[in-house]
Amino acid sequence: MSLIARSLKPAVASLAVRSTAAVAATGVQATRRAYASEAAAAPSGGSGKLIVNFALPHQTVLKKHEVNQVDMSAVSGDLGVLADHVPTIEQLKPGVLDIISDAGSTKYFVSGGFAIMNPNSVLNINAVEAFKLEDIDSQAVSAGLAESQRLHSAAKDEKVREAAAVEIELYEALQAALAGKSK
Amino acid sequence: MLVRSAIAARPATLVFSVAGQTRNMATLKEIQTRLKSVTNISKITASMKMIASTKTTRAQRAMNVARAYGQVSNDLIKQAEVEKAAGAKELLITVSSDKGLCGGIHSSLSRYSRKHLAENNEVPVVILGDKAKVQLQRAYPENIRYSFNQLGSTIPTYDESSIIASTILNDKSIEFDNAKLVYNRFVSAISFETDAIECYPVSQIVEAPNFKAYEYQEDVLENLNEFLFANSLHWALVEGHAAEMAAKRTAMENATKNAGDMINRLTLQYNRGRQAVITNELIDIITGASAL
């Protein structure tokens, strides 16, 4: 099972390039938010259902799946999306993505990506890695976190330290997710 | 009885035949050598076809997933109806690979790229894969900015696509607004078509007619666009790989079939030659015997 946590590392490494830019950019608290100046032309055809496309580079998790609500953890804050939500573009940070449908709720841990809500009540989620919470081994997470913290304090190179910081953020989010699940 | 035993002894004495028959012996030897080599080749192409077959099934599965991923990623571009600005600076990325023996895959990509470069001479080019590099280097060597290799032996991973995308985006010396990803689209197991995925700059996305409906944090757009670029590149790489595996399978199948035809033709030629030699020997013996 430590394979699962370890396999997130490549995703972290590839995110490191983009996320350092993101981390640097969101350092400023007062970032401008652009609001929709025109209301969406046509809401979902009255069905009141949220259609979700959840895709990973190596797996299509959900395709045109009808759900009630999706809760996600975005860089701008946590949000819940219902059908006919205002179209929005959100960058996801490592955290829990909760897909709530009539059948129940499925929680995934995503390493990062983007969630875009479209005017036709279609929510597109592109993530680099996603795993169901029950597939994640908490001991491997603790071991990984300790290792990343050690790397961070021992790092002499700026890039290595930033990469370790991204890993720490990831492992702490994983721990929080697992803790939240067991409550 | 005498005649048959004479023929049985024939193979050992074939080498010492008279001048008139030496040409037939040499031709028979040649045909035999050719037959052996063509049989070997047909065995190799048959096994390559088998390997390409299994690779095609796996590559096709990965392609369906990568295509879904890329299409979901580009849905925003489609829904917002983003357009290309007039006079936009372009970057051409040719998605090919290092491996050959796959039919017209690489030459089709080079042809598309060369046609585009003929109309736009100044466009910088990034080449993924050695095969297309060789072909484009001859025609447009100054346009090539980067070339990547070690591609094509396995299904491309998202790691590779991110590294390529990061390298291109981090190099400030390459200025571009739009990126055109030239790749081979998988149409069916026996056909492909060279097509292009268009990547737009943030300025065009913001100007798009339907984009006003979206809410977003302003600093997120640059990250989104880089993400979109890596996703489209991944889609092009994986689909190109699937098209290449299918084309390799078809090429090897044709090669095996052609080799089989050649084997049949050569075998007939060999047998005819052999029979002609035997008939001539017989005639010699009979005329010799009747002269007594």
PDB file of C-alpha atoms in Angstrom, chain A residues 69-160:
ATOM      1  CA  GLN A  69     -23.042  17.719  -5.301  1.00  0.00           C
ATOM      2  CA  VAL A  70     -19.264  17.822  -5.484  1.00  0.00           C
ATOM      3  CA  ASP A  71     -17.181  19.178  -2.607  1.00  0.00           C
ATOM      4  CA  MET A  72     -13.619  20.130  -3.390  1.00  0.00           C
ATOM      5  CA  SER A  73     -10.603  21.808  -1.866  1.00  0.00           C
ATOM      6  CA  ALA A  74      -9.448  24.690  -4.057  1.00  0.00           C
ATOM      7  CA  VAL A  75      -6.548  27.099  -3.713  1.00  0.00           C
ATOM      8  CA  SER A  76      -9.059  29.918  -3.196  1.00  0.00           C
ATOM      9  CA  GLY A  77     -10.863  27.938  -0.517  1.00  0.00           C
ATOM     10  CA  ASP A  78     -13.094  24.918  -0.076  1.00  0.00           C
ATOM     11  CA  LEU A  79     -16.292  24.893  -2.060  1.00  0.00           C
ATOM     12  CA  GLY A  80     -19.283  22.739  -2.835  1.00  0.00           C
ATOM     13  CA  VAL A  81     -20.710  22.665  -6.345  1.00  0.00           C
ATOM     14  CA  LEU A  82     -24.369  21.910  -7.057  1.00  0.00           C
ATOM     15  CA  ALA A  83     -26.232  21.755 -10.342  1.00  0.00           C
ATOM     16  CA  ASP A  84     -26.403  25.114 -12.155  1.00  0.00           C
ATOM     17  CA  HIS A  85     -23.614  26.539 -10.010  1.00  0.00           C
ATOM     18  CA  VAL A  86     -22.179  29.739 -11.493  1.00  0.00           C
ATOM     19  CA  PRO A  87     -19.485  28.818 -14.044  1.00  0.00           C
ATOM     20  CA  THR A  88     -16.151  28.978 -12.328  1.00  0.00           C
ATOM     21  CA  ILE A  89     -12.498  27.964 -12.775  1.00  0.00           C
ATOM     22  CA  GLU A  90     -10.830  26.613  -9.654  1.00  0.00           C
ATOM     23  CA  GLN A  91      -7.306  25.331  -9.129  1.00  0.00           C
ATOM     24  CA  LEU A  92      -7.397  22.307  -6.845  1.00  0.00           C
ATOM     25  CA  LYS A  93      -4.903  21.888  -4.044  1.00  0.00           C
ATOM     26  CA  PRO A  94      -3.964  18.458  -2.628  1.00  0.00           C
ATOM     27  CA  GLY A  95      -7.045  17.426  -0.700  1.00  0.00           C
ATOM     28  CA  VAL A  96     -10.298  15.573  -0.655  1.00  0.00           C
ATOM     29  CA  LEU A  97     -12.782  15.589  -3.526  1.00  0.00           C
ATOM     30  CA  ASP A  98     -16.184  14.387  -2.381  1.00  0.00           C
ATOM     31  CA  ILE A  99     -18.666  13.213  -5.010  1.00  0.00           C
ATOM     32  CA  ILE A 100     -22.168  13.028  -3.544  1.00  0.00           C
ATOM     33  CA  SER A 101     -24.853  11.260  -5.528  1.00  0.00           C
ATOM     34  CA  ASP A 102     -28.073   9.432  -4.699  1.00  0.00           C
ATOM     35  CA  ALA A 103     -26.026   6.287  -4.172  1.00  0.00           C
ATOM     36  CA  GLY A 104     -23.902   7.921  -1.472  1.00  0.00           C
ATOM     37  CA  SER A 105     -20.674   9.839  -1.208  1.00  0.00           C
ATOM     38  CA  THR A 106     -17.320   8.780  -2.646  1.00  0.00           C
ATOM     39  CA  LYS A 107     -14.230  10.562  -1.385  1.00  0.00           C
ATOM     40  CA  TYR A 108     -11.087  10.802  -3.484  1.00  0.00           C
ATOM     41  CA  PHE A 109      -7.763  12.317  -2.517  1.00  0.00           C
ATOM     42  CA  VAL A 110      -6.512  14.372  -5.460  1.00  0.00           C
ATOM     43  CA  SER A 111      -2.936  15.554  -5.811  1.00  0.00           C
ATOM     44  CA  GLY A 112      -3.952  18.702  -7.648  1.00  0.00           C
ATOM     45  CA  GLY A 113      -5.456  19.871 -10.908  1.00  0.00           C
ATOM     46  CA  PHE A 114      -8.307  22.029 -12.087  1.00  0.00           C
ATOM     47  CA  ALA A 115     -12.062  21.949 -11.711  1.00  0.00           C
ATOM     48  CA  ILE A 116     -14.079  23.948 -14.211  1.00  0.00           C
ATOM     49  CA  MET A 117     -17.828  24.447 -13.874  1.00  0.00           C
ATOM     50  CA  ASN A 118     -19.458  25.180 -17.223  1.00  0.00           C
ATOM     51  CA  PRO A 119     -22.685  27.011 -18.048  1.00  0.00           C
ATOM     52  CA  ASN A 120     -24.425  23.807 -19.152  1.00  0.00           C
ATOM     53  CA  SER A 121     -24.187  22.328 -15.625  1.00  0.00           C
ATOM     54  CA  VAL A 122     -21.177  20.216 -16.594  1.00  0.00           C
ATOM     55  CA  LEU A 123     -18.333  20.068 -14.070  1.00  0.00           C
ATOM     56  CA  ASN A 124     -14.995  19.089 -15.608  1.00  0.00           C
ATOM     57  CA  ILE A 125     -12.308  17.906 -13.226  1.00  0.00           C
ATOM     58  CA  ASN A 126      -8.776  17.205 -14.461  1.00  0.00           C
ATOM     59  CA  ALA A 127      -6.458  15.857 -11.779  1.00  0.00           C
ATOM     60  CA  VAL A 128      -2.981  14.400 -12.052  1.00  0.00           C
ATOM     61  CA  GLU A 129      -3.543  11.643  -9.498  1.00  0.00           C
ATOM     62  CA  ALA A 130      -6.581  10.594  -7.484  1.00  0.00           C
ATOM     63  CA  PHE A 131      -7.110   7.731  -5.091  1.00  0.00           C
ATOM     64  CA  LYS A 132     -10.036   6.637  -2.975  1.00  0.00           C
ATOM     65  CA  LEU A 133      -9.335   7.392   0.690  1.00  0.00           C
ATOM     66  CA  GLU A 134      -9.668   3.762   1.709  1.00  0.00           C
ATOM     67  CA  ASP A 135      -6.776   2.852  -0.622  1.00  0.00           C
ATOM     68  CA  ILE A 136      -4.325   5.091   1.226  1.00  0.00           C
ATOM     69  CA  ASP A 137      -2.029   3.644   3.882  1.00  0.00           C
ATOM     70  CA  SER A 138      -1.706   6.054   6.835  1.00  0.00           C
ATOM     71  CA  GLN A 139       1.573   4.586   8.021  1.00  0.00           C
ATOM     72  CA  ALA A 140       3.181   5.157   4.633  1.00  0.00           C
ATOM     73  CA  VAL A 141       1.893   8.740   4.788  1.00  0.00           C
ATOM     74  CA  SER A 142       3.486   9.347   8.218  1.00  0.00           C
ATOM     75  CA  ALA A 143       6.752   7.828   7.021  1.00  0.00           C
ATOM     76  CA  GLY A 144       6.657   9.980   3.885  1.00  0.00           C
ATOM     77  CA  LEU A 145       5.930  13.124   5.891  1.00  0.00           C
ATOM     78  CA  ALA A 146       8.859  12.468   8.248  1.00  0.00           C
ATOM     79  CA  GLU A 147      11.143  11.889   5.270  1.00  0.00           C
ATOM     80  CA  SER A 148      10.027  15.099   3.517  1.00  0.00           C
ATOM     81  CA  GLN A 149      10.499  17.136   6.708  1.00  0.00           C
ATOM     82  CA  ARG A 150      13.995  15.719   7.099  1.00  0.00           C
ATOM     83  CA  LEU A 151      14.782  16.571   3.464  1.00  0.00           C
ATOM     84  CA  HIS A 152      13.410  20.067   3.933  1.00  0.00           C
ATOM     85  CA  SER A 153      15.573  20.858   6.950  1.00  0.00           C
ATOM     86  CA  ALA A 154      18.658  19.228   5.445  1.00  0.00           C
ATOM     87  CA  ALA A 155      18.301  20.834   2.016  1.00  0.00           C
ATOM     88  CA  LYS A 156      21.013  23.224   0.872  1.00  0.00           C
ATOM     89  CA  ASP A 157      19.563  23.902  -2.585  1.00  0.00           C
ATOM     90  CA  GLU A 158      16.606  26.290  -2.943  1.00  0.00           C
ATOM     91  CA  LYS A 159      14.884  24.069  -5.520  1.00  0.00           C
ATOM     92  CA  VAL A 160      15.255  20.933  -3.372  1.00  0.00           C
TER      93      VAL A 160
END
